[in-house]
Coordinates of C-alpha atoms in Angstrom, one line a residue:
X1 CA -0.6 8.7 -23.9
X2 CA 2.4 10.9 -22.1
X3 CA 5.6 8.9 -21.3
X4 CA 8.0 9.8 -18.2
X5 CA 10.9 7.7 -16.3
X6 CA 11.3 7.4 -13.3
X7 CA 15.2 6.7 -11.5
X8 CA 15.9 4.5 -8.7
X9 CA 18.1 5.2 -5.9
X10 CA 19.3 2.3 -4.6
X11 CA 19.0 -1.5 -5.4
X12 CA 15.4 -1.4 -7.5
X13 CA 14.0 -4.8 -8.9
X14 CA 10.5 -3.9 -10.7
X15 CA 10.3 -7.8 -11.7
X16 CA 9.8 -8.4 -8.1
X17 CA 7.1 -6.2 -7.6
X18 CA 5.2 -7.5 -10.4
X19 CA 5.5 -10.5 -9.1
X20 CA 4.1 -9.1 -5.4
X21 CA 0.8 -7.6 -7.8
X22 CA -0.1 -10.7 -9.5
X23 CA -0.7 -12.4 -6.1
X24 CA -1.9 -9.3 -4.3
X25 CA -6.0 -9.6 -3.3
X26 CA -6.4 -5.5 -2.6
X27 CA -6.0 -4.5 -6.3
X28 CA -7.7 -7.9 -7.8
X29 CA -9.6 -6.8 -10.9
X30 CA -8.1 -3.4 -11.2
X31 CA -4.8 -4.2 -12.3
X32 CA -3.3 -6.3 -14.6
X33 CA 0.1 -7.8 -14.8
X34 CA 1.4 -9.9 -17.5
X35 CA 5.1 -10.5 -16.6
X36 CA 6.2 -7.3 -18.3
X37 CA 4.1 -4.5 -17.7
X38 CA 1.7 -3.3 -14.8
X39 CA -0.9 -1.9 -15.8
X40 CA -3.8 -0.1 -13.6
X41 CA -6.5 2.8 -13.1
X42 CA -6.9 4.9 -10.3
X43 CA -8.4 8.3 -8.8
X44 CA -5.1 10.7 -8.6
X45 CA -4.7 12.4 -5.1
X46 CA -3.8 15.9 -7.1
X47 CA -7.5 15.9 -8.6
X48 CA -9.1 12.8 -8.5
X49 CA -9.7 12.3 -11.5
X50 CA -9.4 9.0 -13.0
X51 CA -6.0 7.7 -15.0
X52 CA -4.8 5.0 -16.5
X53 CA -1.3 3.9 -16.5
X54 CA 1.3 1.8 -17.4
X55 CA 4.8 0.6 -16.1
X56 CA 7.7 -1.3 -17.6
X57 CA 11.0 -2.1 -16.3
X58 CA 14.1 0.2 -17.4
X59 CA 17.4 1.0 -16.8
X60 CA 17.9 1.8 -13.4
X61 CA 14.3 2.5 -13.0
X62 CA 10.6 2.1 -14.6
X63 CA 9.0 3.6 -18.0
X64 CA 5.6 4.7 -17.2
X65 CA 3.1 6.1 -20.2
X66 CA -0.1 7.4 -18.7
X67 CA -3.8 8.5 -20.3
X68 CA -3.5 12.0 -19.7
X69 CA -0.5 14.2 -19.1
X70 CA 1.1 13.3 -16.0
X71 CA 2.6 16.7 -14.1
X72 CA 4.7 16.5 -10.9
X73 CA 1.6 15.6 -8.8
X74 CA 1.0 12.3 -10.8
X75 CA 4.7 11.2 -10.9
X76 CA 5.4 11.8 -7.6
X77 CA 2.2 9.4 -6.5
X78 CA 2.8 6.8 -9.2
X79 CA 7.0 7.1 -7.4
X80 CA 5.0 6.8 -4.2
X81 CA 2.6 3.2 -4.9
X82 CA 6.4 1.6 -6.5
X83 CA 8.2 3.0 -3.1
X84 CA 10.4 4.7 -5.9
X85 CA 10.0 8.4 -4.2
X86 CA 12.8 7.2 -1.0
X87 CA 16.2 6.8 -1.5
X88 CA 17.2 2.8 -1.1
X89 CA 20.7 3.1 -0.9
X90 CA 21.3 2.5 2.7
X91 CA 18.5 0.0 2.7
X92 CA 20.6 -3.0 1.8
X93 CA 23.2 -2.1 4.5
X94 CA 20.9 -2.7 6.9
X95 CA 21.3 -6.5 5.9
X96 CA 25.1 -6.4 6.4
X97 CA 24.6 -5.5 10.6
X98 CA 21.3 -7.9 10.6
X99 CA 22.0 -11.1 9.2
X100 CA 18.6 -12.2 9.5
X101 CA 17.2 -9.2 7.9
X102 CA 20.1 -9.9 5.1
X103 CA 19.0 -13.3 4.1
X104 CA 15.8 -11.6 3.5
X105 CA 17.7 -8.9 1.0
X106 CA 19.4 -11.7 -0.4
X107 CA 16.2 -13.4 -1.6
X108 CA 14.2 -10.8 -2.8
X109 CA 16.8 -8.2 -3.8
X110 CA 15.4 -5.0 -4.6
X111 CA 12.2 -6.2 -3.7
X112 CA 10.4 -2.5 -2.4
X113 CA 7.1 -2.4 -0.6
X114 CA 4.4 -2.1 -3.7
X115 CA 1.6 0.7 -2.3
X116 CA -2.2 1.3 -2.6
X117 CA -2.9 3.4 -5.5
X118 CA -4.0 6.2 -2.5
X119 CA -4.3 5.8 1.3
X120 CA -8.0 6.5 1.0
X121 CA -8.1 3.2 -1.4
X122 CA -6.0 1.5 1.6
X123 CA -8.4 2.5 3.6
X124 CA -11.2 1.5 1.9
X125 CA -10.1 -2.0 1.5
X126 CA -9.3 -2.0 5.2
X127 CA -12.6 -1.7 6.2
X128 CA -14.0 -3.6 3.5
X129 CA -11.9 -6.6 4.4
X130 CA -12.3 -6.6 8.3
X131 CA -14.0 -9.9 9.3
X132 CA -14.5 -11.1 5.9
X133 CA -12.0 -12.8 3.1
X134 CA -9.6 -11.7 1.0
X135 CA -11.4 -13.2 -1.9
X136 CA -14.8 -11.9 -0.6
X137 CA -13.5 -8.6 0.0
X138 CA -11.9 -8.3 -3.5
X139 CA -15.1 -9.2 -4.7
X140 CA -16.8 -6.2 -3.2
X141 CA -14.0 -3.7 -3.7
X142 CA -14.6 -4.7 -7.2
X143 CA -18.2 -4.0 -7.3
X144 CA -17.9 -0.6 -5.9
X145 CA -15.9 0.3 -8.3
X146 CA -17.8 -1.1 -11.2
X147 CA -21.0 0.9 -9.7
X148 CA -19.6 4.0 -8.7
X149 CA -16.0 4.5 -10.6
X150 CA -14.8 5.3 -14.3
X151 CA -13.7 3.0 -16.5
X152 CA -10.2 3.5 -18.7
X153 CA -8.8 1.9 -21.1
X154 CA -5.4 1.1 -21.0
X155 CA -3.0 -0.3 -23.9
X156 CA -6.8 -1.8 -25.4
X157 CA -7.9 -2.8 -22.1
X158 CA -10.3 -2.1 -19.7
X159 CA -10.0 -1.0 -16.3
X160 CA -11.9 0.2 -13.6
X161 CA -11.0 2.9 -11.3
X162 CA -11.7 2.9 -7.5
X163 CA -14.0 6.1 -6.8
X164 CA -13.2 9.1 -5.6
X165 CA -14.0 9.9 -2.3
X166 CA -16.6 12.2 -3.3
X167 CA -18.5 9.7 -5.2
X168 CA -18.8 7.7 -2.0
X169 CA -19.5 10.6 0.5
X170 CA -23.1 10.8 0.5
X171 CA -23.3 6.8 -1.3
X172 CA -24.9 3.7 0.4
X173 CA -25.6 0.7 -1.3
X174 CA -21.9 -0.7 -1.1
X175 CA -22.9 -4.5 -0.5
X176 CA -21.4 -4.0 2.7
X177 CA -23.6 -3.8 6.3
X178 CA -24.4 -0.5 7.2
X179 CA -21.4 0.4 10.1
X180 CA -19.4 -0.3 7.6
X181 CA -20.8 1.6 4.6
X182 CA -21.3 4.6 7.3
X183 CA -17.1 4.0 8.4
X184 CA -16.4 4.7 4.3
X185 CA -18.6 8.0 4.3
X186 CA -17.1 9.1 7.2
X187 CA -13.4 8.0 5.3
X188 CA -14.4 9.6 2.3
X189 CA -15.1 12.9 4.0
X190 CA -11.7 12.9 5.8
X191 CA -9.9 12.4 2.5
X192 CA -11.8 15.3 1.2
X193 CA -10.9 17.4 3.9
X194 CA -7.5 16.7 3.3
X195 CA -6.4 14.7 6.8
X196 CA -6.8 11.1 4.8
X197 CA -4.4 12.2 1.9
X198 CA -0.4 11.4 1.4
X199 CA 0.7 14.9 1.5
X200 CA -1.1 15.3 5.3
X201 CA 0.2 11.8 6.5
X202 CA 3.9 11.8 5.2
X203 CA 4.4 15.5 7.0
X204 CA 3.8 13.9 10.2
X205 CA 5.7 12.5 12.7
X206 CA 4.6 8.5 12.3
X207 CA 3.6 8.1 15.5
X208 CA 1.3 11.0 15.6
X209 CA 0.1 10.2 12.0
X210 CA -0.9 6.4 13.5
X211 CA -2.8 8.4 16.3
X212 CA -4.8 10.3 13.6
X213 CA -5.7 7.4 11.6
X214 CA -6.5 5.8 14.5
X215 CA -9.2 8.1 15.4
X216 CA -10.9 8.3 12.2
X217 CA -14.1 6.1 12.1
X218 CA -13.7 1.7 11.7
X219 CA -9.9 2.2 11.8
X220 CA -7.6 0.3 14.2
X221 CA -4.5 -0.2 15.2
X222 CA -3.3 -2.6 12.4
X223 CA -5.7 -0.7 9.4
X224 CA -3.8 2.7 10.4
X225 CA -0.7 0.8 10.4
X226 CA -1.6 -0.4 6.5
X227 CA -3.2 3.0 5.3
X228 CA 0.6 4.8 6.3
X229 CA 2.7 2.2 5.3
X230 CA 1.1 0.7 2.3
X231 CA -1.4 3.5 1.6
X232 CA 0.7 7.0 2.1
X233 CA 4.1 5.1 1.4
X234 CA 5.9 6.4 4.8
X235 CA 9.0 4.2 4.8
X236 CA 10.2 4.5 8.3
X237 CA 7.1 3.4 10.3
X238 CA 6.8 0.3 12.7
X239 CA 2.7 -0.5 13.7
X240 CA 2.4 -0.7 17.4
X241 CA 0.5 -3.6 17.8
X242 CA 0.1 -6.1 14.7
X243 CA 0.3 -9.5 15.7
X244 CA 1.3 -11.5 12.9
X245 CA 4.0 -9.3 12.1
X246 CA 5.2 -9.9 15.7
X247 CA 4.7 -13.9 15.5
X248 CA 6.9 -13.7 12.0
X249 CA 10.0 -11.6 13.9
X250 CA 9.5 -14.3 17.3
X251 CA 10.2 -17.2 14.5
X252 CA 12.9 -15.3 13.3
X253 CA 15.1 -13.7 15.7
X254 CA 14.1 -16.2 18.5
X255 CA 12.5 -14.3 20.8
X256 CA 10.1 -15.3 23.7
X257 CA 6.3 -16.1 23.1
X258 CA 5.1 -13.5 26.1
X259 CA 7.8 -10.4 24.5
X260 CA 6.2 -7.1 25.3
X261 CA 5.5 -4.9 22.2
X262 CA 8.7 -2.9 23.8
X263 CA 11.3 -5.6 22.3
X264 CA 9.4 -5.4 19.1
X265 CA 10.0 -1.9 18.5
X266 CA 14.0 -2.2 20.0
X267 CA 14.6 -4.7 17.2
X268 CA 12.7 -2.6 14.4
X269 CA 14.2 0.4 15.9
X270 CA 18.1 -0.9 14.2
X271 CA 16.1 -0.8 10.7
X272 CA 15.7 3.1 10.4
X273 CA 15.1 4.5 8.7
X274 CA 13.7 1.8 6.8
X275 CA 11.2 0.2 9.4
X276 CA 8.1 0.1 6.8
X277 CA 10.4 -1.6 3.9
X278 CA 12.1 -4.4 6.2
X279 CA 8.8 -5.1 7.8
X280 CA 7.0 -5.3 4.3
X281 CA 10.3 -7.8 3.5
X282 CA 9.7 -10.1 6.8
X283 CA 5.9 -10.4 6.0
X284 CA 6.3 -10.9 2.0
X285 CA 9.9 -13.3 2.2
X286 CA 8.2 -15.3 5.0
X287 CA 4.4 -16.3 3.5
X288 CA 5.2 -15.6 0.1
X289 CA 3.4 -12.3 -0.6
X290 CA 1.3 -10.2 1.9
X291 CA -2.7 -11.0 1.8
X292 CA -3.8 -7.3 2.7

């Protein structure tokens, strides 16, 4: 095991995104939180290779020990799935001009969006869980990964890594019907390629990296809105078109049932360059935690 820290900039509360994991359906069965520590396997972007690791609250930050030695690449990702790589500080400003956004801050402070291990995992589960149940769809996730990924062990336990997208590229037999097993091919070859990958999304504009995503195979509007946001980490994008998020902010700030997307993105257009954190806040301090 290799040990690094990692600092927060800005109001930081790893308590509250432990509590986020434990009720979180996209990572059931390969992660495990016991009040103190997160602990999980996944397939790191800078090789894919599997690793376990483990994170506990510190000073100003997180401890994180990790199965093999953890270079730049691996910190900066395991910074990326805690929201830990983007300087907070002028996050909980943002509450002092919007009051309703504050009571949010107030309630969960230092809460931070808590990521995908990998926006090809996001958008895995994406497809996995269109038209089907969280629980079902956890269900499955987890069998792919029992079938096709490597197992760690982690502080005497057992966990199972998500595959690599190249352990998928040429697979079938997912449990899944076949559009969708043929959407995760085509997925896995993207990430491969290196269009489905942080590095690629984060350089982009977020409008143009939504348009990308959009045109890769079984992905919408709302699933490339969760593989940028919750998958590659990008802290300042607002999804186009994503219903429930819309019905939460109409509850909250009033607004009219027939609003045009338009007045959505006016009012999200006051949280930069935040807009992916204080719409991860609206949907996790209004239902409790998000289901996807």
């Amino acid at each position: 095991m290799t040990g690094f820290t990692l600092t927060a900039e800005g109001p930081y509360d790893f308590a509250a995104a432990l509590r986020f994991v434990e009720d979180w359906p996209a990572t059931g069965g390969l992660s495990h939180s016991d009040g103190r520590a997160l602990r999980f396997a996944y397939c790191a972007e800078t090789d894919w290779r599997p690793i376990g690791v483990t994170v506990t609250g510190a000073p100003g930050g997180v401890a994180v020990t990790t199965t093999r030695p953890a270079g730049p690449g691996i910190r900066a990702e395991v910074a990326r799935i805690l929201s830990m790589d983007v300087d907070g500080t002028g996050f909980a400003k943002l509450g002092e001009a919007d009051p309703v956004l504050g009571d949010l801050q107030r309630r969960s402070p230092g809460l931070r969006p808590v990521c995908f291990w990998s926006p090809w995992e996001a958008a895995c589960w994406a497809v996995i869980v269109q038209r089907s149940s969280m629980l079902i769809a956890s269900r499955i996730k987890q069998r792919i990964a029992d079938r096709y990924g490597a197992r760690i062990t982690v502080d005497d336990q057992v966990f199972t890594a998500f595959p690599p997208p190249v352990a998928l590229a040429d697979a079938d037999g997912f449990g899944l019907p076949a559009q969708k097993e043929e959407w995760i091919r085509a997925l896995a070859r993207a990430a491969l390629d290196g269009t489905l990958t942080t590095e690629h999304l984060r350089s982009l504009d977020p409008v143009e990296a939504l348009a990308e995503l959009r045109a890769l195979p079984g992905v919408g509007p709302f699933s490339a809105g969760l593989i940028l946001i919750r998958g590659a980490g990008a802290p300042d994008a607002f999804p186009g078109d994503e219903p429930r998020l819309f019905a939460i902010l109409r509850e909250q700030y009033g607004l009219p049932p027939d609003s045009p997307s338009a007045a959505y993105r006016r009012l999200a257009d006051s949280w930069r360059p935040y807009r992916s954190w204080a719409s991860f806040l609206f949907r996790a301090g209004t239902y409790g935690t998000l289901d996807d």
